[in-house]
JSON list of C-alpha atoms and ligand atoms in Angstrom, two decimals:
[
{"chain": "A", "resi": 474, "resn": "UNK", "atom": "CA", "xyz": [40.17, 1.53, 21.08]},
{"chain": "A", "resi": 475, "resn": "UNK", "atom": "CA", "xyz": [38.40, -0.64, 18.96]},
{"chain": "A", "resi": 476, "resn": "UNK", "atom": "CA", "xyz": [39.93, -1.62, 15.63]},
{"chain": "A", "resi": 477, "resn": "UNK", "atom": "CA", "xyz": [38.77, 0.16, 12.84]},
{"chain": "A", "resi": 478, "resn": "UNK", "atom": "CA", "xyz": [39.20, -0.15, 9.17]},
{"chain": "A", "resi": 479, "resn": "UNK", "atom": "CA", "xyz": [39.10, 2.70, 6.67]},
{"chain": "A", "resi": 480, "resn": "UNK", "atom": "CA", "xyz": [35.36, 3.04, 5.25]},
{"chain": "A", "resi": 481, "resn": "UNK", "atom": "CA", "xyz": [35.73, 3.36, 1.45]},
{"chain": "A", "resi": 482, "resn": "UNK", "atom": "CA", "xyz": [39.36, 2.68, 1.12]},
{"chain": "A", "resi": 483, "resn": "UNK", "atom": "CA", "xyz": [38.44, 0.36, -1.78]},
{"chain": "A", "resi": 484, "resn": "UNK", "atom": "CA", "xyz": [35.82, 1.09, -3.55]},
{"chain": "A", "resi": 485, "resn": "UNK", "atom": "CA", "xyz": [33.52, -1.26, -6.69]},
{"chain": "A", "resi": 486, "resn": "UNK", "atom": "CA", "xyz": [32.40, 0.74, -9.33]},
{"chain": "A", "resi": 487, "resn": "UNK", "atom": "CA", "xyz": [29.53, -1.10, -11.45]},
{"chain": "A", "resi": 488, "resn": "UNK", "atom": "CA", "xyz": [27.78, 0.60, -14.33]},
{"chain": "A", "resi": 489, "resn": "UNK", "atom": "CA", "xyz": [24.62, -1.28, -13.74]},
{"chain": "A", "resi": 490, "resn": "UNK", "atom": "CA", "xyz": [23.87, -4.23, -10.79]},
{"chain": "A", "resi": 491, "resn": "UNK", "atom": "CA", "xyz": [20.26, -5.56, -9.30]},
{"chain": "A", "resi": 492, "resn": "UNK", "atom": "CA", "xyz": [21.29, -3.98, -6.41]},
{"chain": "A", "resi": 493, "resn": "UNK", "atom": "CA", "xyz": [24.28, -2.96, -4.53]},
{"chain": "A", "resi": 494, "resn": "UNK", "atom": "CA", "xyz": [23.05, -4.50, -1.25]},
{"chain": "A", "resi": 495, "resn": "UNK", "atom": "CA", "xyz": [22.71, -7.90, -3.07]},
{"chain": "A", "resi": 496, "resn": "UNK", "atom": "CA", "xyz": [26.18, -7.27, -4.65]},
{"chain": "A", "resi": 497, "resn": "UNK", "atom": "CA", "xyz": [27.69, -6.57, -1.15]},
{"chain": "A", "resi": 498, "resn": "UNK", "atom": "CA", "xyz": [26.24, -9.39, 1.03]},
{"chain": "A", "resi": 499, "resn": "UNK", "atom": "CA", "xyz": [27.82, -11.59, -1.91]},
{"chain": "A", "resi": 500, "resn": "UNK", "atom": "CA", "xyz": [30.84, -10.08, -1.40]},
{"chain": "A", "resi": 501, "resn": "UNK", "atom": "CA", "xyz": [30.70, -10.48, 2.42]},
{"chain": "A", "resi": 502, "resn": "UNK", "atom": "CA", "xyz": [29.49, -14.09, 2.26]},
{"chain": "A", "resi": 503, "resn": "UNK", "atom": "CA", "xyz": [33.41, -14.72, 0.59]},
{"chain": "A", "resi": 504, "resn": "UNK", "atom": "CA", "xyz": [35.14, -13.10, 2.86]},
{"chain": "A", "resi": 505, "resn": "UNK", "atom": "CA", "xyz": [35.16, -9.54, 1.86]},
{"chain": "A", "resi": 506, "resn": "UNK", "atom": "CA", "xyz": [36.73, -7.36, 4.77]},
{"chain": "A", "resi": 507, "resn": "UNK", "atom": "CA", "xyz": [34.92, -4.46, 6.63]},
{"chain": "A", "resi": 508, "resn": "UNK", "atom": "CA", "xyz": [35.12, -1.09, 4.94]},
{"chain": "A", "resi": 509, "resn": "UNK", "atom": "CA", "xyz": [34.60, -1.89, 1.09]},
{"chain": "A", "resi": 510, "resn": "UNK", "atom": "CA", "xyz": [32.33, 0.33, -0.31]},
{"chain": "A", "resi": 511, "resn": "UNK", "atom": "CA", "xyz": [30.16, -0.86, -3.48]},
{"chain": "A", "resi": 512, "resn": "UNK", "atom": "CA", "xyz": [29.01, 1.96, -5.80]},
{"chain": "A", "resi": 513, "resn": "UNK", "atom": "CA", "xyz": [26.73, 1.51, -9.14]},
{"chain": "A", "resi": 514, "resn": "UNK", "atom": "CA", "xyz": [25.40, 3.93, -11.54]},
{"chain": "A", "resi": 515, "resn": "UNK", "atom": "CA", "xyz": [22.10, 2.34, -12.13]},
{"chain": "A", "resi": 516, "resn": "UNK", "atom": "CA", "xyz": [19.98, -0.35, -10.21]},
{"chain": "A", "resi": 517, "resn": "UNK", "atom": "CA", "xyz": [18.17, -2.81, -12.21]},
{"chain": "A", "resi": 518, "resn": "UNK", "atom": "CA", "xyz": [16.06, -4.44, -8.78]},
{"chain": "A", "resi": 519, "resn": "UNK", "atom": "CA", "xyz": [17.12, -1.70, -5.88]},
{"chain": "A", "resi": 520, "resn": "UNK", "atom": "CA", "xyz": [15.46, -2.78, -3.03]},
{"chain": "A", "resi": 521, "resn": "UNK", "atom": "CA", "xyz": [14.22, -0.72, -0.08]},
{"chain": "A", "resi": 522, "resn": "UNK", "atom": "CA", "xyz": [12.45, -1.70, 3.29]},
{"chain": "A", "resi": 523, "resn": "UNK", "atom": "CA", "xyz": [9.43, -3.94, 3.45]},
{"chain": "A", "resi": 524, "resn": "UNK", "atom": "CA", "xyz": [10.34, -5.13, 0.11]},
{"chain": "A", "resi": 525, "resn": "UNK", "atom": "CA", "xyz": [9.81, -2.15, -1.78]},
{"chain": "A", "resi": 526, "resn": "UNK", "atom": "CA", "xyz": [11.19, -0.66, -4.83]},
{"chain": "A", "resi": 527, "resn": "UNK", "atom": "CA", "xyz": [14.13, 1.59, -4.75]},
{"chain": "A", "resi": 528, "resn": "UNK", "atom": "CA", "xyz": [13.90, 3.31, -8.57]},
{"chain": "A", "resi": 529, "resn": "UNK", "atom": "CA", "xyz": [17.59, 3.45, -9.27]},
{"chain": "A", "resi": 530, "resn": "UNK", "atom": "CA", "xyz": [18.07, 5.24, -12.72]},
{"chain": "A", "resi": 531, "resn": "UNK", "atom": "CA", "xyz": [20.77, 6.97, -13.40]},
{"chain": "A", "resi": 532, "resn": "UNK", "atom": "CA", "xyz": [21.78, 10.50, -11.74]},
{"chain": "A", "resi": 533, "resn": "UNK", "atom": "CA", "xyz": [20.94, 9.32, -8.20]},
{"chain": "A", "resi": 534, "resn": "UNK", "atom": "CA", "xyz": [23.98, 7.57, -5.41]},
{"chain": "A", "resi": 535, "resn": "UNK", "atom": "CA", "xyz": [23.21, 4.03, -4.74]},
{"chain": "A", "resi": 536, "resn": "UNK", "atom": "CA", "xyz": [26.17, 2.84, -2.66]},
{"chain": "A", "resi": 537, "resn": "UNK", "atom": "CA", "xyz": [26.67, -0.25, 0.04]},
{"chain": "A", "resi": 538, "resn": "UNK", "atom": "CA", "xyz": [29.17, -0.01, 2.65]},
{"chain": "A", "resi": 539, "resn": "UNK", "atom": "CA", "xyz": [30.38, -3.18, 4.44]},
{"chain": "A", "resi": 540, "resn": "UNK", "atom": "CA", "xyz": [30.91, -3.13, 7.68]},
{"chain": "A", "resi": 541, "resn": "UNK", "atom": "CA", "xyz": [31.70, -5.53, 10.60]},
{"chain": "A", "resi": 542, "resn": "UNK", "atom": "CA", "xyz": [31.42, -3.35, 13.89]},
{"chain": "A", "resi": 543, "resn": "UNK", "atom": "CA", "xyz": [31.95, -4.51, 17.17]},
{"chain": "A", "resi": 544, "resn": "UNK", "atom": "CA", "xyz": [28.21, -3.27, 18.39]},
{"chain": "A", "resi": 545, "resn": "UNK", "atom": "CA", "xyz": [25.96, -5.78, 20.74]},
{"chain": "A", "resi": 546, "resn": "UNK", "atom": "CA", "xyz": [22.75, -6.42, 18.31]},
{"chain": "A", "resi": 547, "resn": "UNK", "atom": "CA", "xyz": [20.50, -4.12, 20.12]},
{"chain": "A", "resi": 548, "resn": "UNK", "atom": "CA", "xyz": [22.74, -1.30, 18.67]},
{"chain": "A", "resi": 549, "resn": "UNK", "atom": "CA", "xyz": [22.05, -2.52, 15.13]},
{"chain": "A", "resi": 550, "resn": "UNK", "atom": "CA", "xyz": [19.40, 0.19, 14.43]},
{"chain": "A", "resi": 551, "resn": "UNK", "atom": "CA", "xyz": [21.71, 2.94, 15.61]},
{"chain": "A", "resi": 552, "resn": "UNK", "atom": "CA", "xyz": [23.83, 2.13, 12.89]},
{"chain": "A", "resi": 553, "resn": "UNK", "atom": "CA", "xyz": [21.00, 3.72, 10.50]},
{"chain": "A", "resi": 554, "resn": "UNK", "atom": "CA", "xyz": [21.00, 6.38, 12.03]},
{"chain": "A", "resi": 555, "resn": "UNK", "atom": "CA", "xyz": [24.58, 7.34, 12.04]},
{"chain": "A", "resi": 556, "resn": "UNK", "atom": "CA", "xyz": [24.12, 6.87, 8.30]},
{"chain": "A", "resi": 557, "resn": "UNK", "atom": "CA", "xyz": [22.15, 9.12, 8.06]},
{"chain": "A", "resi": 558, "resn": "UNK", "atom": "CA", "xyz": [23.12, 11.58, 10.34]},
{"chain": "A", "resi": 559, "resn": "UNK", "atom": "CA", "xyz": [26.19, 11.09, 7.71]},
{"chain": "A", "resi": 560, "resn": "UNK", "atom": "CA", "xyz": [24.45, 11.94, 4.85]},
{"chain": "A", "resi": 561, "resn": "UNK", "atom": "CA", "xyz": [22.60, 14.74, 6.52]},
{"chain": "A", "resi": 562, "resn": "UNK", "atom": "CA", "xyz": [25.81, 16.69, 7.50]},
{"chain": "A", "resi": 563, "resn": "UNK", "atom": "CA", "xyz": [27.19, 15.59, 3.36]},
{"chain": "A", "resi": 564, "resn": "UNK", "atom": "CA", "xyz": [24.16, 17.34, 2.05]},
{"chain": "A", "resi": 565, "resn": "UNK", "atom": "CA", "xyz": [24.03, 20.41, 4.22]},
{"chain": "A", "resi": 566, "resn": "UNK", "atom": "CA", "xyz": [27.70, 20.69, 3.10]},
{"chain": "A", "resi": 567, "resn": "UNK", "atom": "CA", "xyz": [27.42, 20.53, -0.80]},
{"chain": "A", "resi": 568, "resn": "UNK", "atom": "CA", "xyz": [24.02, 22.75, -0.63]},
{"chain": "A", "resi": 569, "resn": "UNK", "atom": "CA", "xyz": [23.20, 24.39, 2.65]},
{"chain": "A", "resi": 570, "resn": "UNK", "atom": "CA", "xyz": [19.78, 22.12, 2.67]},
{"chain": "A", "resi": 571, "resn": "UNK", "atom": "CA", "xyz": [19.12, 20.77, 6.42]},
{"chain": "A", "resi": 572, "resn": "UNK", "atom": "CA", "xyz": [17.61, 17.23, 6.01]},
{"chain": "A", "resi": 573, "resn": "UNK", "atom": "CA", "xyz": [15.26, 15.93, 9.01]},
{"chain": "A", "resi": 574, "resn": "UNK", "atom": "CA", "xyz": [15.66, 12.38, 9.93]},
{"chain": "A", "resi": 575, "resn": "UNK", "atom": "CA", "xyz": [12.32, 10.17, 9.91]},
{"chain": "A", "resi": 576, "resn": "UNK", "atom": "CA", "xyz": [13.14, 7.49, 11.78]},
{"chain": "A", "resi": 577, "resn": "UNK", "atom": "CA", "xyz": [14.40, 4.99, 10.82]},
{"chain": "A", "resi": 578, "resn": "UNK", "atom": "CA", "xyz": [15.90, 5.32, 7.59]},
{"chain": "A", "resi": 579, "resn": "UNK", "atom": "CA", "xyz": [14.51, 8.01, 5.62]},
{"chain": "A", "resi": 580, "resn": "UNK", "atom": "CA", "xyz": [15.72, 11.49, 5.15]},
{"chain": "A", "resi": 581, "resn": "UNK", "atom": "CA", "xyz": [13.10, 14.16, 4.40]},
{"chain": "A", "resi": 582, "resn": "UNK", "atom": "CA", "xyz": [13.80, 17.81, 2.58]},
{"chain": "A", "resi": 583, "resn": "UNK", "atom": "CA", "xyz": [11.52, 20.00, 3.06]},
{"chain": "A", "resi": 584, "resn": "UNK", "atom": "CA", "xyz": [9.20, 17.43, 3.67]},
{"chain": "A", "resi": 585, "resn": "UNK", "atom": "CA", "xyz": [9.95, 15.04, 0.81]},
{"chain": "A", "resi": 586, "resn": "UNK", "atom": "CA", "xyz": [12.00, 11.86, 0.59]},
{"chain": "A", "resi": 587, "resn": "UNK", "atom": "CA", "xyz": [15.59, 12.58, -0.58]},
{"chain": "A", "resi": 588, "resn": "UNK", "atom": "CA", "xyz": [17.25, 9.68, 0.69]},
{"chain": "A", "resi": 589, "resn": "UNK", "atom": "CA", "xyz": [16.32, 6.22, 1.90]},
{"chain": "A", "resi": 590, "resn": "UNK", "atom": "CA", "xyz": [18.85, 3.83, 4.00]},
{"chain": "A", "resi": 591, "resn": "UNK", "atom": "CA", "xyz": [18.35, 0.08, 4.12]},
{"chain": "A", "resi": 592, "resn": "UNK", "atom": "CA", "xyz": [20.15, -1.48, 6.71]},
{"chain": "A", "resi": 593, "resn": "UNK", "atom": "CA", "xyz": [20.81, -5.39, 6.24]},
{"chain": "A", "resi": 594, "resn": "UNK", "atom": "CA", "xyz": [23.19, -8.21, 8.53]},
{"chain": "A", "resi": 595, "resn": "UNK", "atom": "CA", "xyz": [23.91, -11.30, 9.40]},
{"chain": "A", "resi": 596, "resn": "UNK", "atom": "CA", "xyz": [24.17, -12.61, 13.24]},
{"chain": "A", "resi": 597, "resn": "UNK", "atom": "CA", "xyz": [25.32, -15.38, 14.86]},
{"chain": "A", "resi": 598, "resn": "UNK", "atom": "CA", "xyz": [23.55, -16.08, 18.11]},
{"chain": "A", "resi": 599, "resn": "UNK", "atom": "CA", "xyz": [24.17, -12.63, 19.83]},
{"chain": "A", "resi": 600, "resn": "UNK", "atom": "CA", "xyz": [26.34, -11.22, 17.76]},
{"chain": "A", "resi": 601, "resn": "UNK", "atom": "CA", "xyz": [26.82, -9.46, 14.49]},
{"chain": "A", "resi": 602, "resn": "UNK", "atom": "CA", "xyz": [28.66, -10.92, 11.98]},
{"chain": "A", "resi": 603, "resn": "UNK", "atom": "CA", "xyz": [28.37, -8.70, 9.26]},
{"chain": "A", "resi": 604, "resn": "UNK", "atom": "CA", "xyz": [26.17, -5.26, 8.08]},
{"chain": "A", "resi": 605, "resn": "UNK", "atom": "CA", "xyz": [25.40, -4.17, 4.29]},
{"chain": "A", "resi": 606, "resn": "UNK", "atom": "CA", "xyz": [24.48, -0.45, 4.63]},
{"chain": "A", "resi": 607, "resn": "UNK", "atom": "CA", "xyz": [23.14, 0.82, 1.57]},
{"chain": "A", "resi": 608, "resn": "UNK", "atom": "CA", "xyz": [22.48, 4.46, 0.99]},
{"chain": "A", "resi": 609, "resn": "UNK", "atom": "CA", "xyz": [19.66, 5.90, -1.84]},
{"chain": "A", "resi": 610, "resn": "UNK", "atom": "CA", "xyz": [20.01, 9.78, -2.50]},
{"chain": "A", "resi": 611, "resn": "UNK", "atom": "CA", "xyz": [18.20, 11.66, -5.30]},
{"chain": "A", "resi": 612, "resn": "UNK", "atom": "CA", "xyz": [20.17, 13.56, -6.54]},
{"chain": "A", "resi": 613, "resn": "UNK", "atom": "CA", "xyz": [20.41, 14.56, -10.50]},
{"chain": "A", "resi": 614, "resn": "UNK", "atom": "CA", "xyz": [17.51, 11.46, -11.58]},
{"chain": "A", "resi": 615, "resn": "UNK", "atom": "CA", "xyz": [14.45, 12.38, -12.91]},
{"chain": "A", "resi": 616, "resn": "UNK", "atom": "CA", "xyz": [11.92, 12.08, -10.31]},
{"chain": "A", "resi": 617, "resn": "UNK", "atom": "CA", "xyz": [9.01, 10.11, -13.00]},
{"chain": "A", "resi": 618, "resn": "UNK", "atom": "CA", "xyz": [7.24, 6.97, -10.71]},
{"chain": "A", "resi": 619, "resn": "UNK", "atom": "CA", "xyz": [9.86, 7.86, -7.63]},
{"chain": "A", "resi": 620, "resn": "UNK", "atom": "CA", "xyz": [7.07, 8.65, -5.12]},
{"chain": "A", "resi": 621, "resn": "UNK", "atom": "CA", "xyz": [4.75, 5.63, -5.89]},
{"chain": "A", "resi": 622, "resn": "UNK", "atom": "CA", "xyz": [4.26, 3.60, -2.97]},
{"chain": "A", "resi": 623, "resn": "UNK", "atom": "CA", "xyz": [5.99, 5.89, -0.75]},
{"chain": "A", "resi": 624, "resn": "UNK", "atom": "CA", "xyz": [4.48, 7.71, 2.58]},
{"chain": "A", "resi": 625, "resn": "UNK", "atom": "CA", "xyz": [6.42, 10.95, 1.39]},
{"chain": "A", "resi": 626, "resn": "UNK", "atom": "CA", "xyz": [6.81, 12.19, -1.96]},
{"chain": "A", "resi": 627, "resn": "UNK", "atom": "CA", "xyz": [10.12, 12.03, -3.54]},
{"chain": "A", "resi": 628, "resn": "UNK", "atom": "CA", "xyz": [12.58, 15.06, -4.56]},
{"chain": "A", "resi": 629, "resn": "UNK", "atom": "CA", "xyz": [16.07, 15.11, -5.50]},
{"chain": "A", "resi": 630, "resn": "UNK", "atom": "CA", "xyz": [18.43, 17.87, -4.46]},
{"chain": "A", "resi": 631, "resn": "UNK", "atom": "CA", "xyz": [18.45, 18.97, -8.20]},
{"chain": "A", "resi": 632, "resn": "UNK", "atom": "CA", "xyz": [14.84, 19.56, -7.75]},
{"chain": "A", "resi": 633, "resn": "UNK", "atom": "CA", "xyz": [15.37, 21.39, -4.70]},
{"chain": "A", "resi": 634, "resn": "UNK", "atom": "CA", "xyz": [18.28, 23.35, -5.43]},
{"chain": "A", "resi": 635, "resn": "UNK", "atom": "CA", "xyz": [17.79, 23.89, -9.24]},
{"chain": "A", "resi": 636, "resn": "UNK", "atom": "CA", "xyz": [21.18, 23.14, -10.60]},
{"chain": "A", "resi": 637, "resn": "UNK", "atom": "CA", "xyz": [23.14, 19.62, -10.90]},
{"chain": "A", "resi": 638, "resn": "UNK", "atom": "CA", "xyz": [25.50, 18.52, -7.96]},
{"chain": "A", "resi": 639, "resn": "UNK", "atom": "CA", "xyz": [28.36, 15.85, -8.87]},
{"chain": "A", "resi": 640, "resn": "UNK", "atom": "CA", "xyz": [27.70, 12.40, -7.64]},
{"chain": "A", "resi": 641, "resn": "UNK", "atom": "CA", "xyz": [31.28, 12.16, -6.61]},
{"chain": "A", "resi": 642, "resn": "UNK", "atom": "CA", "xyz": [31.15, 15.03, -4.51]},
{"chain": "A", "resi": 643, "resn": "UNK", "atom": "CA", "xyz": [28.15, 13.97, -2.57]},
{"chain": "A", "resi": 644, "resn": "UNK", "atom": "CA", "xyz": [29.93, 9.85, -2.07]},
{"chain": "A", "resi": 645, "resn": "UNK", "atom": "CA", "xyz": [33.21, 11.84, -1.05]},
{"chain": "A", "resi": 646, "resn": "UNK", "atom": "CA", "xyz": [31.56, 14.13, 2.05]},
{"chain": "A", "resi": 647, "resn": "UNK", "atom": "CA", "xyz": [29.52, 10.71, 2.99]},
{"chain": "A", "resi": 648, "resn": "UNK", "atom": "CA", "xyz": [32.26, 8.99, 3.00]},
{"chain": "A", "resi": 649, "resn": "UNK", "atom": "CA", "xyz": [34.06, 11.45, 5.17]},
{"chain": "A", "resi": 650, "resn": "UNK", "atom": "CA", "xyz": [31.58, 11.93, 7.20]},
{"chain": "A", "resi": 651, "resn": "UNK", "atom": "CA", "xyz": [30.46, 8.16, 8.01]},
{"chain": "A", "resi": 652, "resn": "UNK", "atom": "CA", "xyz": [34.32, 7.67, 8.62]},
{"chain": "A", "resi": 653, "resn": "UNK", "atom": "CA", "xyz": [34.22, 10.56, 11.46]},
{"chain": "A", "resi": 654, "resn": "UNK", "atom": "CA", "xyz": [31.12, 9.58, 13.13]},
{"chain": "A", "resi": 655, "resn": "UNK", "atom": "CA", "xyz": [31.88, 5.56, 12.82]},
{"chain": "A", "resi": 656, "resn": "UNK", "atom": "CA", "xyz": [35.49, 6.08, 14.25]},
{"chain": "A", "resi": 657, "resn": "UNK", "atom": "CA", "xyz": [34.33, 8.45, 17.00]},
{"chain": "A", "resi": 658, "resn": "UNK", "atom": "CA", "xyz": [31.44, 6.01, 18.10]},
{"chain": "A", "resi": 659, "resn": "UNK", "atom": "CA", "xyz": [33.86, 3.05, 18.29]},
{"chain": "A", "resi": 660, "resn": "UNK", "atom": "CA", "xyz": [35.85, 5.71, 20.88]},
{"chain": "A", "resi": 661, "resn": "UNK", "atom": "CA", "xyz": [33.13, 7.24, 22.73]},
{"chain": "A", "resi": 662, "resn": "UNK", "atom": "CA", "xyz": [29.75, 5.22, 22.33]},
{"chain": "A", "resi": 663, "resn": "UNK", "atom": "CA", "xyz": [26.50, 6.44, 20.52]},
{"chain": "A", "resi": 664, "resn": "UNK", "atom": "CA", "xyz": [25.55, 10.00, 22.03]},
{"chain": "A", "resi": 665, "resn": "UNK", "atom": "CA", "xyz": [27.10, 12.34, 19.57]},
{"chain": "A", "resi": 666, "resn": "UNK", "atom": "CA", "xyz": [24.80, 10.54, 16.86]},
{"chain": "A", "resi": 667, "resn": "UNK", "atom": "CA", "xyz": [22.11, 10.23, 19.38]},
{"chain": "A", "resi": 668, "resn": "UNK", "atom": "CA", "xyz": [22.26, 14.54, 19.86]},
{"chain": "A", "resi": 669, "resn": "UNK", "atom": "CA", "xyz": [22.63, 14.83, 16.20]},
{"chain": "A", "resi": 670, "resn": "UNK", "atom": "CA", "xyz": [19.45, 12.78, 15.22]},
{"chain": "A", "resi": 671, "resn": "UNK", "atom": "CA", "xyz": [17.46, 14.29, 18.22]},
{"chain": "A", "resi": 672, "resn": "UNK", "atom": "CA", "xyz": [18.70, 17.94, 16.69]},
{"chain": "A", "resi": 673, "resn": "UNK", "atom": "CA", "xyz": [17.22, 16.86, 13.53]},
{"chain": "A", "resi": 674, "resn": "UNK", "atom": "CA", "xyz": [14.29, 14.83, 14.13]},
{"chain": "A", "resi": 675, "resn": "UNK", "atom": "CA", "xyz": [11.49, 15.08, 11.60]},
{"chain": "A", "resi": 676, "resn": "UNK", "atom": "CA", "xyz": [8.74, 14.64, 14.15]},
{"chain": "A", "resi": 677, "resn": "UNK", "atom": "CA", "xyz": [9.30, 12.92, 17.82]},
{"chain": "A", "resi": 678, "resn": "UNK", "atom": "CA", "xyz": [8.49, 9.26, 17.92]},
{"chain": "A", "resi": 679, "resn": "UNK", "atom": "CA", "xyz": [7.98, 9.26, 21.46]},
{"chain": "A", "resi": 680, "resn": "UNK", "atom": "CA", "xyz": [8.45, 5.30, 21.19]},
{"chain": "A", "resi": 681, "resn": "UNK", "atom": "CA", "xyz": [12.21, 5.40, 19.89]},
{"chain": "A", "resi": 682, "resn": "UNK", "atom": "CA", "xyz": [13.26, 8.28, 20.89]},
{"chain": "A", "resi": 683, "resn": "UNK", "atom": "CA", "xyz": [12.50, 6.59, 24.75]},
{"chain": "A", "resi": 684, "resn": "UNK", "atom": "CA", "xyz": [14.25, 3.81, 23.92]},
{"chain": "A", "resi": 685, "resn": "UNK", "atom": "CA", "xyz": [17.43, 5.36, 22.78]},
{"chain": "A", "resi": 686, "resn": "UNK", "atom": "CA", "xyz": [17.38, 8.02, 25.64]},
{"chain": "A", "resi": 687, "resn": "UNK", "atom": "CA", "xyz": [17.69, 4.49, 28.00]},
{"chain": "A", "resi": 688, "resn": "UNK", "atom": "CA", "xyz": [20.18, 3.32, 25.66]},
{"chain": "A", "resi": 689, "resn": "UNK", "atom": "CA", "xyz": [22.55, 6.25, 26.23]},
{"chain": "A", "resi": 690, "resn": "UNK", "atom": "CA", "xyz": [21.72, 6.34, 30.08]},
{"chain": "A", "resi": 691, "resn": "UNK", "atom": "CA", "xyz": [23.52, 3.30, 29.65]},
{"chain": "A", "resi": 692, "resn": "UNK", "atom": "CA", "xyz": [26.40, 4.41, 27.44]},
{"chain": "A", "resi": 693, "resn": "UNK", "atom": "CA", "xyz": [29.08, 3.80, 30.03]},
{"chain": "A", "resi": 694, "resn": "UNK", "atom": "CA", "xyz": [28.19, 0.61, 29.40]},
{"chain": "A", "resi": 695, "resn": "UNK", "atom": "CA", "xyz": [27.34, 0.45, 25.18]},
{"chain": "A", "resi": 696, "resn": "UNK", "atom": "CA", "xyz": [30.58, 2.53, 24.52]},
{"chain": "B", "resi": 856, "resn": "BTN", "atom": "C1", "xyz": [14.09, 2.75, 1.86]},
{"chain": "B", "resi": 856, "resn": "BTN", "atom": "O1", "xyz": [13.84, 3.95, 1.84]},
{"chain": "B", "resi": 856, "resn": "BTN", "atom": "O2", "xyz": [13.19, 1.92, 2.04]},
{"chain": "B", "resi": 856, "resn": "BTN", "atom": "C2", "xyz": [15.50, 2.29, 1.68]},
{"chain": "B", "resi": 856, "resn": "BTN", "atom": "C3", "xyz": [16.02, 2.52, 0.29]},
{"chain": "B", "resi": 856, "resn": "BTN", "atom": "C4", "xyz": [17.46, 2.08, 0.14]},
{"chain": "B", "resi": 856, "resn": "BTN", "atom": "C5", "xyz": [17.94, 2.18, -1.29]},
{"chain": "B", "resi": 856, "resn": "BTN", "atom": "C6", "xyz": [19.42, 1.86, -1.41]},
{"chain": "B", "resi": 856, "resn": "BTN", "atom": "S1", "xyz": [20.06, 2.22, -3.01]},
{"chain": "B", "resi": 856, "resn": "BTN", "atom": "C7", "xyz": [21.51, 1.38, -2.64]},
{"chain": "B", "resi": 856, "resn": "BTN", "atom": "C8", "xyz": [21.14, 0.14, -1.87]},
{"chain": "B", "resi": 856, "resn": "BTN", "atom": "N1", "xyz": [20.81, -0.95, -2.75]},
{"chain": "B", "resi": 856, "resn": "BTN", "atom": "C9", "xyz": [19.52, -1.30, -2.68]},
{"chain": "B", "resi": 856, "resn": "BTN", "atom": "O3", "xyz": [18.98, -2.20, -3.35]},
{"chain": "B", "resi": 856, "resn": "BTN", "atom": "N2", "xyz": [18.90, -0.54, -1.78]},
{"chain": "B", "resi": 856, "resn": "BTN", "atom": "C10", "xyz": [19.81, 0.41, -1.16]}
]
């Protein structure tokens, strides 16, 4: 089995950073090990994919987790999606909700962006030196300019659900949860988070979801 260090065993608190993924590649680039888990109450610059805004105020997670997995490059994506399949299974937990995965990074309620994931690394040649996962979820922030720029409106699970959910409960399940799935992939390969994400698929990308069928024909080999 492949070595594997506790996810969120030590964990940054900051009141208020640019951005947690910034934060975290800093910490990587000096040596930080695998499994440190930076966590901020506010984003001054949150960043999401295709350099857009991720409105960070406070009441919603923003978290980075550091890893440094074993995975061929090719495999980098899936790593987004065990995320989220991660914070899928947290949020059903805390509120019964069942989130749909839009590939690649976003997860939808009831049609509407609750989450975002923006997956960043550094290789050398083939191989993967480092990952900075960091993790968006609305949860108690006020929803004002959230969906600007966005394909999908925003919502928050407060908005959904109508009452306020404790940050600390929704970071504890994801952390649980990333730790089973990340542990159990290092064991067994990709296809429990490949079943998951194909159970919860917000509409069939023909395109990916091709490409990762091939991937787990080859499993025997990926695992
Ligand atoms: C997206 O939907 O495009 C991805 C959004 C990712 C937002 C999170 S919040 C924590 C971490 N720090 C950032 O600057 N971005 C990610």
């Amino acid at each position: 089995m492949q070595s594997y260090q506790e996810i969120g065993n030590k964990i940054i608190w900051l009141e208020e950073v640019d951005s947690t993924n910034n934060y975290a590649k800093k910490l990587m680039e000096n040596g930080e090990e695998e499994g440190t888990l930076v966590l901020a109450k506010k984003q001054t610059q949150g960043r999401g994919r295709e350099d857009r805004n991720w409105i960070s105020p406070e009441g919603g997670l923003y978290m980075s987790l550091v890893l440094k997995p074993p995975f061929p490059v090719k495999e980098l994506s899936l790593i987004t999606l065990l995320t989220a399949v991660a914070v899928l299974e947290a949020i059903e937990k805390l509120t019964g909700f069942r989130c749909q995965v839009k590939w690649p990074n976003d997860l939808l309620l009831k049609g509407r962006k609750v989450c975002g994931i923006l997956t960043e690394s550094k290789l050398v040649g083939e191989a993967i030196e480092y990952v900075v996962v960091g993790v968006g979820v609305n949860i108690n922030n006020s929803m004002e300019g959230l969906s600007a720029g966005l394909l999908y409106p925003a919502t928050s699970l407060k908005e959904e659900s109508g009452y306020e959910i404790e940050i600390s409960q929704v970071l504890k399940e994801i952390i649980q949860d990333f730790n089973k799935y990340y542990q159990l992939t290092l064991r067994e390969g990709w296809s429990a988070i490949l079943k998951k994400w194909k159970e919860n698929l917000y509409e069939v990308d023909e395109i990916n979801l091709q490409n990762y069928l091939s991937m787990e024909n080859e499993e025997g080999e990926l695992a």
